[in-house]
């Protein structure tokens, strides 16, 4: 089942991809953290699909990957997401940073602790990225990280140059608003895919 769904996510026919993402979405909601073996195999193809020019495929892949990160909270899923930040594709890095931001906002601190060093390195990488969207999302990730790890966040902020510190301070209010919105919105894959 895992290989078949992964193959369908990589298809270039939008209907096939949307349906495969819908199945993955239902499975991750039903299985929660038991979905991890599927998640580890599906995250890379889902994130690759976010850079496809066919909007239905790109959006379905992103929404499904975000649902996996939100519902299947495990350190291995977070590790797989952090690895994807090394992609050469700017859209993939942007979508991945958005999903990591969701993970930083929703995962328990004990789970985040295992990847605190990698998360910090990933945030720093996002802050230095060539893509403006990735840098903006990196600033939001920084504030989510700082909320989970106050002392580490303060040390990271102190190590950044003055221009990045000003940008981070300017982004603080937007990050707080986004964090409260993320926590209170119930998400439906079928509604988002149809809309």
CSV table of C-alpha atoms in Angstrom, one decimal, residues 13-140:
chain,number,residue,atom,x,y,z
A,13,UNK,CA,-2.3,13.5,-13.4
A,14,UNK,CA,-3.9,15.9,-10.9
A,15,UNK,CA,-6.9,13.7,-10.1
A,16,UNK,CA,-4.7,10.7,-9.2
A,17,UNK,CA,-2.4,12.9,-7.0
A,18,UNK,CA,-5.4,14.6,-5.3
A,19,UNK,CA,-7.0,11.2,-4.5
A,20,UNK,CA,-3.8,9.7,-3.3
A,21,UNK,CA,-3.2,12.7,-1.0
A,22,UNK,CA,-6.8,12.3,0.3
A,23,UNK,CA,-6.2,8.7,1.2
A,24,UNK,CA,-2.9,9.6,2.9
A,25,UNK,CA,-4.8,12.4,4.8
A,26,UNK,CA,-7.4,10.0,6.0
A,27,UNK,CA,-4.8,7.5,7.1
A,28,UNK,CA,-2.7,9.9,9.0
A,29,UNK,CA,-5.8,11.2,10.8
A,30,UNK,CA,-6.9,7.7,11.7
A,31,UNK,CA,-3.4,6.3,12.6
A,32,UNK,CA,-1.7,9.3,14.2
A,33,UNK,CA,1.9,8.5,15.2
A,34,UNK,CA,1.4,4.9,14.0
A,35,UNK,CA,1.5,6.4,10.5
A,36,UNK,CA,5.2,7.0,10.8
A,37,UNK,CA,6.4,4.3,8.4
A,38,UNK,CA,4.1,5.7,5.7
A,39,UNK,CA,5.1,9.3,6.6
A,40,UNK,CA,8.8,8.7,6.2
A,41,UNK,CA,8.3,7.3,2.7
A,42,UNK,CA,5.7,9.8,1.6
A,43,UNK,CA,7.2,13.1,2.8
A,44,UNK,CA,10.0,13.4,0.1
A,45,UNK,CA,7.6,12.8,-2.9
A,46,UNK,CA,5.0,15.1,-1.3
A,47,UNK,CA,7.4,17.9,-0.9
A,48,UNK,CA,8.8,17.4,-4.5
A,49,UNK,CA,5.2,17.7,-5.8
A,50,UNK,CA,5.0,21.2,-4.2
A,51,UNK,CA,7.2,22.6,-7.0
A,52,UNK,CA,5.1,21.2,-9.8
A,53,UNK,CA,3.5,23.8,-12.0
A,54,UNK,CA,0.1,22.1,-11.8
A,55,UNK,CA,-1.6,23.9,-8.9
A,56,UNK,CA,-3.8,21.1,-7.8
A,57,UNK,CA,-0.8,18.7,-7.5
A,58,UNK,CA,1.3,21.3,-5.7
A,59,UNK,CA,-1.4,22.3,-3.2
A,60,UNK,CA,-2.5,18.7,-2.6
A,61,UNK,CA,1.1,17.7,-1.9
A,62,UNK,CA,1.7,20.6,0.5
A,63,UNK,CA,-1.6,20.1,2.4
A,64,UNK,CA,-1.0,16.4,2.8
A,65,UNK,CA,2.6,16.9,4.0
A,66,UNK,CA,1.5,19.5,6.5
A,67,UNK,CA,-1.2,17.2,7.8
A,68,UNK,CA,1.4,14.4,8.2
A,69,UNK,CA,3.6,16.8,10.2
A,70,UNK,CA,0.7,17.9,12.4
A,71,UNK,CA,-0.9,14.5,13.0
A,72,UNK,CA,2.1,12.1,13.0
A,73,UNK,CA,4.2,13.8,15.6
A,74,UNK,CA,7.5,11.9,15.8
A,75,UNK,CA,11.2,12.8,15.9
A,76,UNK,CA,11.8,10.8,12.8
A,77,UNK,CA,9.2,12.9,10.8
A,78,UNK,CA,10.8,16.1,12.1
A,79,UNK,CA,14.2,14.8,11.1
A,80,UNK,CA,13.0,13.9,7.6
A,81,UNK,CA,11.6,17.4,7.3
A,82,UNK,CA,14.8,19.1,8.4
A,83,UNK,CA,16.7,17.0,5.8
A,84,UNK,CA,14.4,18.4,3.0
A,85,UNK,CA,15.6,21.9,3.8
A,86,UNK,CA,18.7,21.1,1.7
A,87,UNK,CA,16.7,20.9,-1.5
A,88,UNK,CA,18.0,22.9,-4.5
A,89,UNK,CA,14.4,23.9,-5.3
A,90,UNK,CA,13.3,27.2,-3.7
A,91,UNK,CA,9.6,26.2,-3.7
A,92,UNK,CA,10.4,23.0,-1.9
A,93,UNK,CA,12.5,24.7,0.7
A,94,UNK,CA,9.7,27.3,1.2
A,95,UNK,CA,7.0,24.7,1.7
A,96,UNK,CA,9.2,22.6,3.9
A,97,UNK,CA,10.0,25.6,6.1
A,98,UNK,CA,6.3,26.3,6.4
A,99,UNK,CA,5.7,22.7,7.6
A,100,UNK,CA,8.6,22.8,10.0
A,101,UNK,CA,7.1,26.0,11.4
A,102,UNK,CA,3.9,24.0,12.1
A,103,UNK,CA,5.9,21.2,13.7
A,104,UNK,CA,7.7,23.7,16.0
A,105,UNK,CA,4.4,25.2,17.0
A,106,UNK,CA,2.6,22.0,17.7
A,107,UNK,CA,5.1,19.3,18.8
A,108,UNK,CA,5.7,18.8,22.5
A,109,UNK,CA,9.0,20.2,23.7
A,110,UNK,CA,10.3,16.8,24.7
A,111,UNK,CA,9.9,15.6,21.1
A,112,UNK,CA,11.5,18.8,19.7
A,113,UNK,CA,14.5,18.4,22.1
A,114,UNK,CA,15.9,15.5,20.1
A,115,UNK,CA,16.3,17.7,17.1
A,116,UNK,CA,17.0,21.0,18.8
A,117,UNK,CA,20.5,21.3,17.2
A,118,UNK,CA,19.3,20.4,13.7
A,119,UNK,CA,16.3,22.7,14.1
A,120,UNK,CA,18.6,25.6,15.1
A,121,UNK,CA,20.8,24.9,12.1
A,122,UNK,CA,17.8,24.6,9.8
A,123,UNK,CA,16.4,27.9,11.1
A,124,UNK,CA,19.8,29.6,10.5
A,125,UNK,CA,19.8,28.1,7.0
A,126,UNK,CA,16.3,29.5,6.3
A,127,UNK,CA,17.4,32.9,7.6
A,128,UNK,CA,20.3,32.9,5.1
A,129,UNK,CA,18.3,31.5,2.2
A,130,UNK,CA,18.3,33.1,-1.3
A,131,UNK,CA,14.5,33.0,-1.4
A,132,UNK,CA,12.6,35.8,0.4
A,133,UNK,CA,9.7,33.4,1.2
A,134,UNK,CA,12.0,31.0,2.9
A,135,UNK,CA,13.6,33.8,4.9
A,136,UNK,CA,10.2,35.1,6.0
A,137,UNK,CA,9.2,31.6,7.1
A,138,UNK,CA,12.6,31.1,8.7
A,139,UNK,CA,11.8,34.2,10.9
A,140,UNK,CA,8.5,32.6,11.9
